[in-house]
Amino acid sequence: MGKNEYKAEWEELAQVKKELAERDWFMGTSGNLAIRVSSSPASFLVTASGKDKRKQTDEDFLLVDENGEAMEETNLRPSAETLLHSRVFRNSQAGCSLHVHTVPNNVVSELYGDRGEITFRNQELIKAFDKWEEDASLIIPIIHNHAHIPRLTEEFSVYATEEKGAVLIRNHGITVWGRNAFEAKKLLEACEFLFQYHISLLSLKNISQTI
Amino acid sequence: MGKNEYKAEWEELAQVKKELAERDWFMGTSGNLAIRVSSSPASFLVTASGKDKRKQTDEDFLLVDENGEAMEETNLRPSAETLLHSRVFRNSQAGCSLHVHTVPNNVVSELYGDRGEITFRNQELIKAFDKWEEDASLIIPIIHNHAHIPRLTEEFSVYATEEKGAVLIRNHGITVWGRNAFEAKKLLEACEFLFQYHISLLSLKNISQTI
Amino acid sequence: MGKNEYKAEWEELAQVKKELAERDWFMGTSGNLAIRVSSSPASFLVTASGKDKRKQTDEDFLLVDENGEAMEETNLRPSAETLLHSRVFRNSQAGCSLHVHTVPNNVVSELYGDRGEITFRNQELIKAFDKWEEDASLIIPIIHNHAHIPRLTEEFSVYATEEKGAVLIRNHGITVWGRNAFEAKKLLEACEFLFQYHISLLSLKNISQTI
Amino acid sequence: MGKNEYKAEWEELAQVKKELAERDWFMGTSGNLAIRVSSSPASFLVTASGKDKRKQTDEDFLLVDENGEAMEETNLRPSAETLLHSRVFRNSQAGCSLHVHTVPNNVVSELYGDRGEITFRNQELIKAFDKWEEDASLIIPIIHNHAHIPRLTEEFSVYATEEKGAVLIRNHGITVWGRNAFEAKKLLEACEFLFQYHISLLSLKNISQTI
């Protein structure tokens, strides 16, 4: 399978990478991205480890199989959290999976880490997750940041069963996926907006009782 | 009516969209924009639903009549809140109407939602709304975010009677309009500045009593 | 005096305008900029009123005399606060004067408005104002925002006597000036950094007593 | 030694400067950067004093020896803190050293200045400093901002012994170094992320005890 076989997916993922880099969502070379190339068995492009994601190069991504192993001869290593993306593609029909660290998603993951989840209600942007009723709620699970990646993957896997979703890893960013790159990015943006909103409102909580 | 008939309006709205996208004011594909094409009956260009507003394409906008119905054959759907823009153009001489979600406008809408309005005084930027006296005040109404769009439109319509104005929808962004795209954008920026300022000052409120 | 006579000054001011616009420091068409063209009597280029400062056009600036009156036939109006710049150029050897609204400078002007000044100590960036000793301090005066511009100018004028300086107007931005555009911009950046720093530290004040 | 001899290093440092400038990390002409050219005795390129770091010119850097003295005839002066970089290159094998002022790094340096250090735990991004264990911690020392540069250098030098590291100077930014420009920038970004995260979490500290 040569580069021509997955040129469209490469370019789509490169575009997502560029947009997220413009927001500075890859601080300290953190974050990794994946896009599905074939269905069953799953293969996907994933970011190579240790690259500066503000740059666009021919070595930004590599093709891996559903176990996260490189499918072509290469000296690139897949990103450390490739197994998480792998589970998304094995467990569901999802087409794209994004893992990013932002200050707000880390802060929320720490604030609500002991509870294991955060719930959003009465916020227009939860509609991005098909929550249309006026009293609907969006629950995002928060899992422990196991240093042992297979164990982290196991716990993550429980929540990665539908074709779209989001999971926070405590002090280790968020993984968001959707049917395609457009949807995955849309859901990620919706989550980040909700986190920023929540933090801003929370910081005014005591004050707001007196205004 | 072909695209040549509203080329100028299209380009003006595209320019506004580009500037607001640079500020990241369309997170999660939220937000929608409209610009008047004809007066009476009103017709206007409005953003197509579900597009990535950071990109510029030939399918970004479509022409609709004063009821928000497409006037040309198209597979595009008008943005969900097109009816709000429609009321702005029917009720007043306004030329441009902008609806955007930002963290500060959502936070302010929630903090003051029970009161139904927020008032700004002693701030230079309220002059954008022609408030020139030293003790003048700017009042921005906040309405409930009805999931039923016609009911939302009805409540919104009460406040959309002048050729310039702004209405917050609780946890659902702000709609701002003016005589033309330049003024609508200027008023939107003034509102966002005031919201950011208010939130920052509020967060220091308890502290400021002791400095 | 034709445009060729002040081409260098025009381009220098245009460059400053572009940089400040990239930081979004002209929200709601606020802010205005001035650069000296001749010494005695003073003449200077100043931003035209009501323009979108994110754009670069041939009508961005106009030449005015030391009373702030247009020196060439034009339908442009000088910015409302031209008189403040005028005093800077009459009272001192300053070459460039910048007036901008940011959320932090407005917040600081309100928090310390009753005191009439804010003092910075133990901060490396006060060296921008030639404060080199370890216990040196920088005092920035804060004046009342008189709606009557001549009265505002009179109060401002008291503090605009040296070739570099900065004055906050309560809820009406800051005016900063220096020997040339480079220095004025440097001082403005130093002030904004100090304001951002101060607000961030203040918001952690109660907490910091317990860490 | 002519410019051709260190063209690669010049371009690498110019690229880092450009990226940091895009984040606005050189407010008020603060900050300075250095990259090693030769090993032993050390020589390195360092930013010239008093330049606008948002611009790219042929006078952005100059070559200095391990005492921080210019090695070529030039009217440029090395940045004031060149001695700090000099110690990094003399004491270790580091290839690149970056000194920047940001609001978060100054705030953290002040909050924890009396303690002389800040410790980070349970944060994925400390892995940038090769802290892989689940209970690992990263300690960043904070030194007093001596106005006398040789004394500042002496205190700094104690902590600049390894090929990668970071030292906060109280209210005077951070100095971060690594084996090469890529690593130095990665470590700087990781530090800034951790500072932003820490400040945001701290501001919610009292509140988080009640949620």
Short mmCIF file of C-alpha atoms in Angstrom, two decimals, chain A residues 4 6 8-9 17 19 28-29 31 50 53 63 94 112 121 151 194:
data_model
loop_
_atom_site.label_atom_id
_atom_site.label_comp_id
_atom_site.label_asym_id
_atom_site.label_seq_id
_atom_site.Cartn_x
_atom_site.Cartn_y
_atom_site.Cartn_z
CA ASN A 4 -1.13 7.26 -3.22
CA TYR A 6 -4.29 7.13 1.28
CA ALA A 8 -7.03 11.89 0.58
CA GLU A 9 -6.94 10.76 4.23
CA LYS A 17 -3.40 19.16 12.32
CA GLU A 19 -5.91 24.09 12.29
CA GLY A 28 5.42 20.56 24.13
CA THR A 29 4.84 18.18 21.18
CA GLY A 31 -1.25 15.46 21.22
CA GLY A 50 8.19 13.45 18.69
CA LYS A 53 3.14 19.59 14.89
CA LEU A 63 0.14 3.85 8.37
CA ALA A 94 -15.59 6.12 13.66
CA TYR A 112 -13.85 16.42 38.40
CA ARG A 121 -26.76 20.94 30.76
CA ARG A 151 -4.09 -0.61 31.15
CA LEU A 194 -17.80 23.87 27.14
#
